[in-house]
PDB file of C-alpha atoms in Angstrom:
ATOM      1  CA  MET A  21       1.277  -9.612 -20.002  1.00  0.00           C
ATOM      2  CA  GLU A  22       1.619 -12.726 -17.881  1.00  0.00           C
ATOM      3  CA  THR A  23      -0.834 -15.543 -18.607  1.00  0.00           C
ATOM      4  CA  GLU A  24      -2.045 -15.809 -14.995  1.00  0.00           C
ATOM      5  CA  ALA A  25      -2.609 -12.076 -14.799  1.00  0.00           C
ATOM      6  CA  LEU A  26      -4.572 -12.066 -18.029  1.00  0.00           C
ATOM      7  CA  THR A  27      -6.885 -14.849 -16.931  1.00  0.00           C
ATOM      8  CA  ALA A  28      -7.614 -12.930 -13.712  1.00  0.00           C
ATOM      9  CA  LEU A  29      -8.818  -9.842 -15.552  1.00  0.00           C
ATOM     10  CA  PRO A  30     -12.463 -10.540 -16.509  1.00  0.00           C
ATOM     11  CA  ASP A  31     -13.832 -11.578 -13.094  1.00  0.00           C
ATOM     12  CA  SER A  32     -11.757  -9.087 -11.161  1.00  0.00           C
ATOM     13  CA  LEU A  33     -12.636  -6.035 -13.242  1.00  0.00           C
ATOM     14  CA  GLU A  34     -16.184  -6.900 -14.276  1.00  0.00           C
ATOM     15  CA  GLU A  35     -17.770  -4.605 -11.696  1.00  0.00           C
ATOM     16  CA  PHE A  36     -15.583  -1.693 -12.735  1.00  0.00           C
ATOM     17  CA  TYR A  37     -16.829  -2.098 -16.308  1.00  0.00           C
ATOM     18  CA  GLU A  38     -20.447  -2.584 -15.262  1.00  0.00           C
ATOM     19  CA  PHE A  39     -20.422   0.600 -13.195  1.00  0.00           C
ATOM     20  CA  GLY A  40     -18.929   2.537 -16.107  1.00  0.00           C
ATOM     21  CA  LEU A  41     -15.665   3.367 -14.357  1.00  0.00           C
ATOM     22  CA  ILE A  42     -13.170   2.022 -16.919  1.00  0.00           C
ATOM     23  CA  THR A  43     -13.274   1.138 -20.601  1.00  0.00           C
ATOM     24  CA  GLU A  44     -10.151  -0.990 -21.118  1.00  0.00           C
ATOM     25  CA  GLU A  45      -6.901  -2.268 -19.631  1.00  0.00           C
ATOM     26  CA  LEU A  46      -3.907  -0.746 -21.376  1.00  0.00           C
ATOM     27  CA  ASP A  47      -0.805  -2.278 -19.832  1.00  0.00           C
ATOM     28  CA  VAL A  48       0.789  -3.915 -16.805  1.00  0.00           C
ATOM     29  CA  ILE A  49       2.389  -1.321 -14.555  1.00  0.00           C
ATOM     30  CA  LYS A  50       3.830  -3.636 -11.948  1.00  0.00           C
ATOM     31  CA  SER A  51       3.615  -7.308 -11.044  1.00  0.00           C
ATOM     32  CA  GLY A  52       4.503  -7.866  -7.412  1.00  0.00           C
ATOM     33  CA  LYS A  53       4.478 -10.566  -4.767  1.00  0.00           C
ATOM     34  CA  GLU A  54       0.797 -10.253  -3.897  1.00  0.00           C
ATOM     35  CA  ALA A  55      -0.815  -8.353  -6.786  1.00  0.00           C
ATOM     36  CA  THR A  56      -0.507  -7.008 -10.320  1.00  0.00           C
ATOM     37  CA  ALA A  57      -1.265  -3.362 -11.120  1.00  0.00           C
ATOM     38  CA  TYR A  58      -2.865  -2.533 -14.482  1.00  0.00           C
ATOM     39  CA  LEU A  59      -3.084   0.786 -16.261  1.00  0.00           C
ATOM     40  CA  CYS A  60      -6.745   1.338 -17.194  1.00  0.00           C
ATOM     41  CA  ARG A  61      -8.564   3.967 -19.213  1.00  0.00           C
ATOM     42  CA  GLY A  62     -11.035   5.865 -17.083  1.00  0.00           C
ATOM     43  CA  THR A  63     -14.431   7.278 -17.993  1.00  0.00           C
ATOM     44  CA  PRO A  64     -16.166  10.638 -17.454  1.00  0.00           C
ATOM     45  CA  LYS A  65     -18.062   8.961 -14.624  1.00  0.00           C
ATOM     46  CA  LEU A  66     -14.789   8.096 -12.910  1.00  0.00           C
ATOM     47  CA  GLY A  67     -13.601  11.648 -13.517  1.00  0.00           C
ATOM     48  CA  VAL A  68     -10.033  10.859 -14.546  1.00  0.00           C
ATOM     49  CA  PRO A  69      -8.568   9.714 -17.890  1.00  0.00           C
ATOM     50  CA  PHE A  70      -6.493   6.911 -16.360  1.00  0.00           C
ATOM     51  CA  ALA A  71      -6.556   4.774 -13.225  1.00  0.00           C
ATOM     52  CA  VAL A  72      -4.813   1.794 -11.670  1.00  0.00           C
ATOM     53  CA  ALA A  73      -6.574  -1.511 -11.108  1.00  0.00           C
ATOM     54  CA  LYS A  74      -4.641  -3.497  -8.529  1.00  0.00           C
ATOM     55  CA  ILE A  75      -5.661  -7.150  -8.771  1.00  0.00           C
ATOM     56  CA  TYR A  76      -4.620  -9.512  -6.017  1.00  0.00           C
ATOM     57  CA  HIS A  77      -3.204 -12.835  -7.155  1.00  0.00           C
ATOM     58  CA  GLU A  78      -4.968 -16.094  -6.458  1.00  0.00           C
ATOM     59  CA  ARG A  79      -3.705 -17.614  -3.217  1.00  0.00           C
ATOM     60  CA  ASN A  80      -1.620 -20.305  -4.959  1.00  0.00           C
ATOM     61  CA  HIS A  81       0.177 -17.630  -7.047  1.00  0.00           C
ATOM     62  CA  ARG A  82       0.815 -15.268  -4.157  1.00  0.00           C
ATOM     63  CA  ASN A  83       4.214 -14.833  -2.538  1.00  0.00           C
ATOM     64  CA  PHE A  84       3.357 -12.736   0.482  1.00  0.00           C
ATOM     65  CA  LYS A  85       5.821 -13.607   3.228  1.00  0.00           C
ATOM     66  CA  ARG A  86       5.268 -13.211   6.970  1.00  0.00           C
ATOM     67  CA  ALA A  87       1.490 -12.839   6.520  1.00  0.00           C
ATOM     68  CA  SER A  88       0.921 -13.965  10.103  1.00  0.00           C
ATOM     69  CA  VAL A  89       2.937 -10.986  11.378  1.00  0.00           C
ATOM     70  CA  TYR A  90       0.764  -8.529   9.491  1.00  0.00           C
ATOM     71  CA  GLN A  91      -2.435 -10.240  10.679  1.00  0.00           C
ATOM     72  CA  GLU A  92      -1.623 -10.014  14.376  1.00  0.00           C
ATOM     73  CA  ASN A  93      -4.812  -9.205  16.270  1.00  0.00           C
ATOM     74  CA  ARG A  94      -6.697  -8.321  13.070  1.00  0.00           C
ATOM     75  CA  VAL A  95     -10.317  -8.666  14.138  1.00  0.00           C
ATOM     76  CA  ILE A  96     -12.893 -10.637  12.142  1.00  0.00           C
ATOM     77  CA  LEU A  97     -16.232  -9.745  13.664  1.00  0.00           C
ATOM     78  CA  GLU A  98     -18.691 -12.107  12.004  1.00  0.00           C
ATOM     79  CA  GLY A  99     -18.651 -15.506  13.710  1.00  0.00           C
ATOM     80  CA  GLN A 100     -19.269 -17.586  10.581  1.00  0.00           C
ATOM     81  CA  VAL A 101     -16.475 -15.826   8.681  1.00  0.00           C
ATOM     82  CA  ALA A 102     -14.107 -16.072  11.642  1.00  0.00           C
ATOM     83  CA  ARG A 103     -14.701 -19.812  11.955  1.00  0.00           C
ATOM     84  CA  ALA A 104     -14.261 -20.363   8.235  1.00  0.00           C
ATOM     85  CA  VAL A 105     -10.948 -18.486   8.217  1.00  0.00           C
ATOM     86  CA  LYS A 106      -9.738 -20.379  11.277  1.00  0.00           C
ATOM     87  CA  ASN A 107     -10.707 -23.744   9.736  1.00  0.00           C
ATOM     88  CA  HIS A 108      -9.109 -22.866   6.379  1.00  0.00           C
ATOM     89  CA  SER A 109     -12.219 -23.878   4.466  1.00  0.00           C
ATOM     90  CA  GLU A 110     -12.611 -22.816   0.834  1.00  0.00           C
ATOM     91  CA  PHE A 111     -15.035 -20.091   1.897  1.00  0.00           C
ATOM     92  CA  GLY A 112     -12.608 -19.085   4.633  1.00  0.00           C
ATOM     93  CA  LYS A 113      -9.760 -18.744   2.138  1.00  0.00           C
ATOM     94  CA  GLN A 114     -11.908 -16.568  -0.126  1.00  0.00           C
ATOM     95  CA  ALA A 115     -12.982 -14.454   2.838  1.00  0.00           C
ATOM     96  CA  GLU A 116      -9.390 -14.037   3.991  1.00  0.00           C
ATOM     97  CA  ASP A 117      -8.349 -12.934   0.489  1.00  0.00           C
ATOM     98  CA  ALA A 118     -11.132 -10.334   0.476  1.00  0.00           C
ATOM     99  CA  LEU A 119      -9.973  -9.097   3.888  1.00  0.00           C
ATOM    100  CA  TRP A 120      -6.553  -8.200   2.437  1.00  0.00           C
ATOM    101  CA  VAL A 121      -8.240  -6.096  -0.258  1.00  0.00           C
ATOM    102  CA  ASP A 122     -10.605  -4.455   2.223  1.00  0.00           C
ATOM    103  CA  HIS A 123      -7.703  -3.775   4.553  1.00  0.00           C
ATOM    104  CA  GLU A 124      -5.710  -1.902   1.905  1.00  0.00           C
ATOM    105  CA  PHE A 125      -8.751   0.004   0.629  1.00  0.00           C
ATOM    106  CA  GLU A 126      -9.638   1.138   4.152  1.00  0.00           C
ATOM    107  CA  TRP A 127      -6.110   2.283   4.909  1.00  0.00           C
ATOM    108  CA  LEU A 128      -5.808   4.105   1.589  1.00  0.00           C
ATOM    109  CA  SER A 129      -9.094   5.890   2.289  1.00  0.00           C
ATOM    110  CA  ASN A 130      -8.142   6.898   5.831  1.00  0.00           C
ATOM    111  CA  LEU A 131      -4.611   7.967   5.012  1.00  0.00           C
ATOM    112  CA  HIS A 132      -5.541   9.890   1.880  1.00  0.00           C
ATOM    113  CA  TYR A 133      -8.139  11.774   3.914  1.00  0.00           C
ATOM    114  CA  ALA A 134      -5.468  12.528   6.538  1.00  0.00           C
ATOM    115  CA  GLY A 135      -3.244  14.103   3.876  1.00  0.00           C
ATOM    116  CA  VAL A 136      -0.714  11.302   3.471  1.00  0.00           C
ATOM    117  CA  ASP A 137       0.944  11.185   0.056  1.00  0.00           C
ATOM    118  CA  CYS A 138      -0.689   7.993  -1.210  1.00  0.00           C
ATOM    119  CA  PRO A 139      -3.006   7.206  -4.153  1.00  0.00           C
ATOM    120  CA  GLU A 140      -6.674   8.072  -3.787  1.00  0.00           C
ATOM    121  CA  PRO A 141      -8.816   4.912  -3.806  1.00  0.00           C
ATOM    122  CA  TYR A 142     -11.931   4.968  -6.004  1.00  0.00           C
ATOM    123  CA  TYR A 143     -13.617   1.586  -5.706  1.00  0.00           C
ATOM    124  CA  SER A 144     -12.964  -2.017  -4.682  1.00  0.00           C
ATOM    125  CA  ASN A 145     -14.366  -5.527  -4.909  1.00  0.00           C
ATOM    126  CA  ALA A 146     -13.286  -8.883  -3.465  1.00  0.00           C
ATOM    127  CA  ARG A 147     -10.179  -9.139  -5.672  1.00  0.00           C
ATOM    128  CA  ALA A 148      -9.240  -5.664  -6.853  1.00  0.00           C
ATOM    129  CA  ILE A 149      -8.905  -1.977  -6.005  1.00  0.00           C
ATOM    130  CA  LEU A 150      -9.383   0.824  -8.512  1.00  0.00           C
ATOM    131  CA  MET A 151      -7.265   3.813  -7.507  1.00  0.00           C
ATOM    132  CA  GLU A 152      -5.513   6.974  -8.620  1.00  0.00           C
ATOM    133  CA  LEU A 153      -2.740   6.653 -11.177  1.00  0.00           C
ATOM    134  CA  VAL A 154       0.366   8.590 -10.148  1.00  0.00           C
ATOM    135  CA  SER A 155       1.633   9.738 -13.532  1.00  0.00           C
ATOM    136  CA  ASP A 156       2.365  12.599 -15.877  1.00  0.00           C
ATOM    137  CA  GLU A 157      -0.387  14.175 -17.989  1.00  0.00           C
ATOM    138  CA  ALA A 158       0.088  11.573 -20.741  1.00  0.00           C
ATOM    139  CA  GLY A 159      -0.597   8.751 -18.307  1.00  0.00           C
ATOM    140  CA  VAL A 160       2.998   7.533 -18.034  1.00  0.00           C
ATOM    141  CA  PRO A 161       3.259   5.984 -14.547  1.00  0.00           C
ATOM    142  CA  ALA A 162       5.651   7.552 -12.059  1.00  0.00           C
ATOM    143  CA  PRO A 163       8.852   5.574 -11.447  1.00  0.00           C
ATOM    144  CA  GLN A 164       9.688   3.774  -8.233  1.00  0.00           C
ATOM    145  CA  LEU A 165      12.045   5.688  -5.949  1.00  0.00           C
ATOM    146  CA  GLN A 166      14.645   2.976  -6.527  1.00  0.00           C
ATOM    147  CA  HIS A 167      14.726   3.797 -10.251  1.00  0.00           C
ATOM    148  CA  ALA A 168      13.931   7.523 -10.237  1.00  0.00           C
ATOM    149  CA  ARG A 169      16.337  10.308 -11.123  1.00  0.00           C
ATOM    150  CA  ILE A 170      16.686  12.429  -7.988  1.00  0.00           C
ATOM    151  CA  ASP A 171      18.113  15.940  -7.936  1.00  0.00           C
ATOM    152  CA  PRO A 172      20.628  15.739  -5.051  1.00  0.00           C
ATOM    153  CA  ARG A 173      19.669  19.278  -4.032  1.00  0.00           C
ATOM    154  CA  LEU A 174      16.068  18.151  -3.475  1.00  0.00           C
ATOM    155  CA  ALA A 175      16.865  14.898  -1.687  1.00  0.00           C
ATOM    156  CA  PRO A 176      16.851  16.329   1.877  1.00  0.00           C
ATOM    157  CA  ALA A 177      13.413  17.895   1.405  1.00  0.00           C
ATOM    158  CA  MET A 178      12.051  14.702  -0.152  1.00  0.00           C
ATOM    159  CA  PHE A 179      13.359  12.686   2.775  1.00  0.00           C
ATOM    160  CA  GLU A 180      11.839  15.108   5.295  1.00  0.00           C
ATOM    161  CA  ARG A 181       8.483  14.811   3.553  1.00  0.00           C
ATOM    162  CA  LEU A 182       8.714  11.017   3.721  1.00  0.00           C
ATOM    163  CA  LEU A 183       9.365  11.235   7.449  1.00  0.00           C
ATOM    164  CA  TRP A 184       6.328  13.502   7.757  1.00  0.00           C
ATOM    165  CA  ASN A 185       4.271  10.852   5.987  1.00  0.00           C
ATOM    166  CA  ILE A 186       5.541   8.139   8.333  1.00  0.00           C
ATOM    167  CA  GLU A 187       4.718  10.337  11.328  1.00  0.00           C
ATOM    168  CA  THR A 188       1.259  11.166   9.990  1.00  0.00           C
ATOM    169  CA  MET A 189       0.554   7.505   9.335  1.00  0.00           C
ATOM    170  CA  LEU A 190       1.572   6.668  12.904  1.00  0.00           C
ATOM    171  CA  SER A 191      -0.726   9.408  14.203  1.00  0.00           C
ATOM    172  CA  GLN A 192      -3.505   7.515  12.397  1.00  0.00           C
ATOM    173  CA  ASN A 193      -2.389   4.300  14.140  1.00  0.00           C
ATOM    174  CA  CYS A 194      -0.807   2.916  10.988  1.00  0.00           C
ATOM    175  CA  ILE A 195       2.633   1.529  10.201  1.00  0.00           C
ATOM    176  CA  HIS A 196       3.338   0.579   6.596  1.00  0.00           C
ATOM    177  CA  GLY A 197       5.356  -2.484   7.557  1.00  0.00           C
ATOM    178  CA  ASP A 198       7.053  -3.008   4.199  1.00  0.00           C
ATOM    179  CA  LEU A 199       8.230   0.467   3.201  1.00  0.00           C
ATOM    180  CA  SER A 200      11.159   0.570   0.801  1.00  0.00           C
ATOM    181  CA  PRO A 201      12.331   2.404  -2.353  1.00  0.00           C
ATOM    182  CA  PHE A 202      10.372  -0.191  -4.353  1.00  0.00           C
ATOM    183  CA  ASN A 203       6.937   0.838  -3.035  1.00  0.00           C
ATOM    184  CA  ILE A 204       7.483   4.580  -3.103  1.00  0.00           C
ATOM    185  CA  LEU A 205       6.831   6.451  -6.338  1.00  0.00           C
ATOM    186  CA  VAL A 206       8.359   9.784  -7.352  1.00  0.00           C
ATOM    187  CA  HIS A 207       6.185  12.383  -9.058  1.00  0.00           C
ATOM    188  CA  ASP A 208       7.071  16.076  -9.415  1.00  0.00           C
ATOM    189  CA  ASP A 209       9.850  15.668  -6.851  1.00  0.00           C
ATOM    190  CA  ARG A 210       7.345  14.231  -4.370  1.00  0.00           C
ATOM    191  CA  CYS A 211       7.334  10.743  -2.904  1.00  0.00           C
ATOM    192  CA  VAL A 212       4.063   8.795  -2.997  1.00  0.00           C
ATOM    193  CA  ILE A 213       3.654   5.731  -0.782  1.00  0.00           C
ATOM    194  CA  ILE A 214       1.961   2.681  -2.314  1.00  0.00           C
ATOM    195  CA  ASP A 215       1.262  -0.997  -1.508  1.00  0.00           C
ATOM    196  CA  LEU A 216      -0.466  -0.883   1.855  1.00  0.00           C
ATOM    197  CA  PRO A 217      -2.203  -4.268   2.345  1.00  0.00           C
ATOM    198  CA  GLN A 218       0.217  -5.215   5.111  1.00  0.00           C
ATOM    199  CA  CYS A 219      -0.257  -2.022   7.170  1.00  0.00           C
ATOM    200  CA  ILE A 220      -0.551  -2.756  10.869  1.00  0.00           C
ATOM    201  CA  ASP A 221      -2.167  -0.968  13.801  1.00  0.00           C
ATOM    202  CA  PRO A 222       0.562  -0.468  16.428  1.00  0.00           C
ATOM    203  CA  ARG A 223      -2.002  -0.597  19.240  1.00  0.00           C
ATOM    204  CA  PHE A 224      -2.558  -4.281  18.561  1.00  0.00           C
ATOM    205  CA  SER A 225       0.719  -5.632  17.180  1.00  0.00           C
ATOM    206  CA  GLU A 226       3.722  -6.874  19.109  1.00  0.00           C
ATOM    207  CA  SER A 227       5.823  -6.401  15.957  1.00  0.00           C
ATOM    208  CA  ALA A 228       4.935  -2.718  15.486  1.00  0.00           C
ATOM    209  CA  TYR A 229       8.104  -1.105  16.828  1.00  0.00           C
ATOM    210  CA  ARG A 230      10.375  -3.445  14.902  1.00  0.00           C
ATOM    211  CA  MET A 231       8.476  -2.821  11.671  1.00  0.00           C
ATOM    212  CA  LEU A 232       8.564   0.949  12.181  1.00  0.00           C
ATOM    213  CA  GLU A 233      12.321   0.710  12.702  1.00  0.00           C
ATOM    214  CA  ARG A 234      12.681  -1.224   9.469  1.00  0.00           C
ATOM    215  CA  ASP A 235      10.533   1.205   7.462  1.00  0.00           C
ATOM    216  CA  VAL A 236      12.558   4.216   8.611  1.00  0.00           C
ATOM    217  CA  ALA A 237      15.888   2.441   8.161  1.00  0.00           C
ATOM    218  CA  ASN A 238      14.999   1.469   4.582  1.00  0.00           C
ATOM    219  CA  VAL A 239      14.253   5.018   3.446  1.00  0.00           C
ATOM    220  CA  ALA A 240      17.174   6.485   5.434  1.00  0.00           C
ATOM    221  CA  LYS A 241      19.557   4.035   3.771  1.00  0.00           C
ATOM    222  CA  PHE A 242      18.340   5.096   0.335  1.00  0.00           C
ATOM    223  CA  PHE A 243      18.755   8.821   0.961  1.00  0.00           C
ATOM    224  CA  ALA A 244      22.163   8.323   2.574  1.00  0.00           C
ATOM    225  CA  ARG A 245      23.523   7.900  -0.949  1.00  0.00           C
ATOM    226  CA  TYR A 246      22.594  11.569  -1.489  1.00  0.00           C
ATOM    227  CA  GLY A 247      24.493  12.679   1.590  1.00  0.00           C
ATOM    228  CA  VAL A 248      21.501  12.807   3.952  1.00  0.00           C
ATOM    229  CA  ALA A 249      22.833  11.915   7.420  1.00  0.00           C
ATOM    230  CA  PHE A 250      20.227  10.494   9.787  1.00  0.00           C
ATOM    231  CA  ASP A 251      20.118   8.603  13.079  1.00  0.00           C
ATOM    232  CA  SER A 252      17.256   6.157  12.452  1.00  0.00           C
ATOM    233  CA  PRO A 253      17.209   4.400  15.869  1.00  0.00           C
ATOM    234  CA  ALA A 254      17.126   7.694  17.796  1.00  0.00           C
ATOM    235  CA  TYR A 255      14.423   9.100  15.543  1.00  0.00           C
ATOM    236  CA  VAL A 256      12.222   6.014  15.867  1.00  0.00           C
ATOM    237  CA  GLY A 257      12.633   6.049  19.649  1.00  0.00           C
ATOM    238  CA  ARG A 258      11.486   9.667  19.878  1.00  0.00           C
ATOM    239  CA  LEU A 259       8.645   9.134  17.427  1.00  0.00           C
ATOM    240  CA  TRP A 260       7.420   6.058  19.295  1.00  0.00           C
ATOM    241  CA  ASP A 261       7.512   7.913  22.631  1.00  0.00           C
ATOM    242  CA  ARG A 262       5.433  10.762  21.182  1.00  0.00           C
ATOM    243  CA  TRP A 263       2.913   8.323  19.771  1.00  0.00           C
ATOM    244  CA  GLN A 264       2.641   6.446  23.048  1.00  0.00           C
ATOM    245  CA  ARG A 265       2.069   9.665  25.004  1.00  0.00           C
ATOM    246  CA  ALA A 266      -0.644  10.694  22.545  1.00  0.00           C
ATOM    247  CA  GLU A 267      -2.310   7.300  22.961  1.00  0.00           C
ATOM    248  CA  LEU A 268      -2.392   7.480  26.769  1.00  0.00           C
TER     249      LEU A 268
END
């Protein structure tokens, strides 16, 4: 484990221990640009044998590019918090960090309820989210799409299901914004979308269409290697028109 990640563990996971949700951290699953995901042992109270604790890095260790794009028109309702964030005070920085966690937890909750193939969120605090582990029965985490072994015969159906997920997310006014084979897991020939802190609401973002185009293009490019032919620009145009008509 990385030294920085280890030192972040006690404070970040303390509540999960206190509430009797986990008993120990077992391993690092993934260390990314904004967070590290840990494999944890669950408890009977949690109801599952294993879970993922996603701990956001401290601001000075984070490498989250284009944050301003993802924060377009994100509303901070409480005046004191809004002023602190705007003034970049220490409290404002802490509040802004917590907003990223809250943002991902809220989207995970909404999208999971809507039937999107994403992990079920269990609990969160200011630095971490405890969520479903996508794995086999032994607790071995599912591989990223980029590194998974795909049966070419199943690739078209997997791609169609991913498009359904993108469409369902858009119907919930959500665009992933950073979708790629590196934040899609494969489990039982099913793709599971992860890493949603940067999700945007297309009703309030000038970058929404461009980011939807990029998400679709990324997954289409991956499945093209399996012979799946797809016109991404035409598809996005039709999908966007349908969404706009539904929003009128």
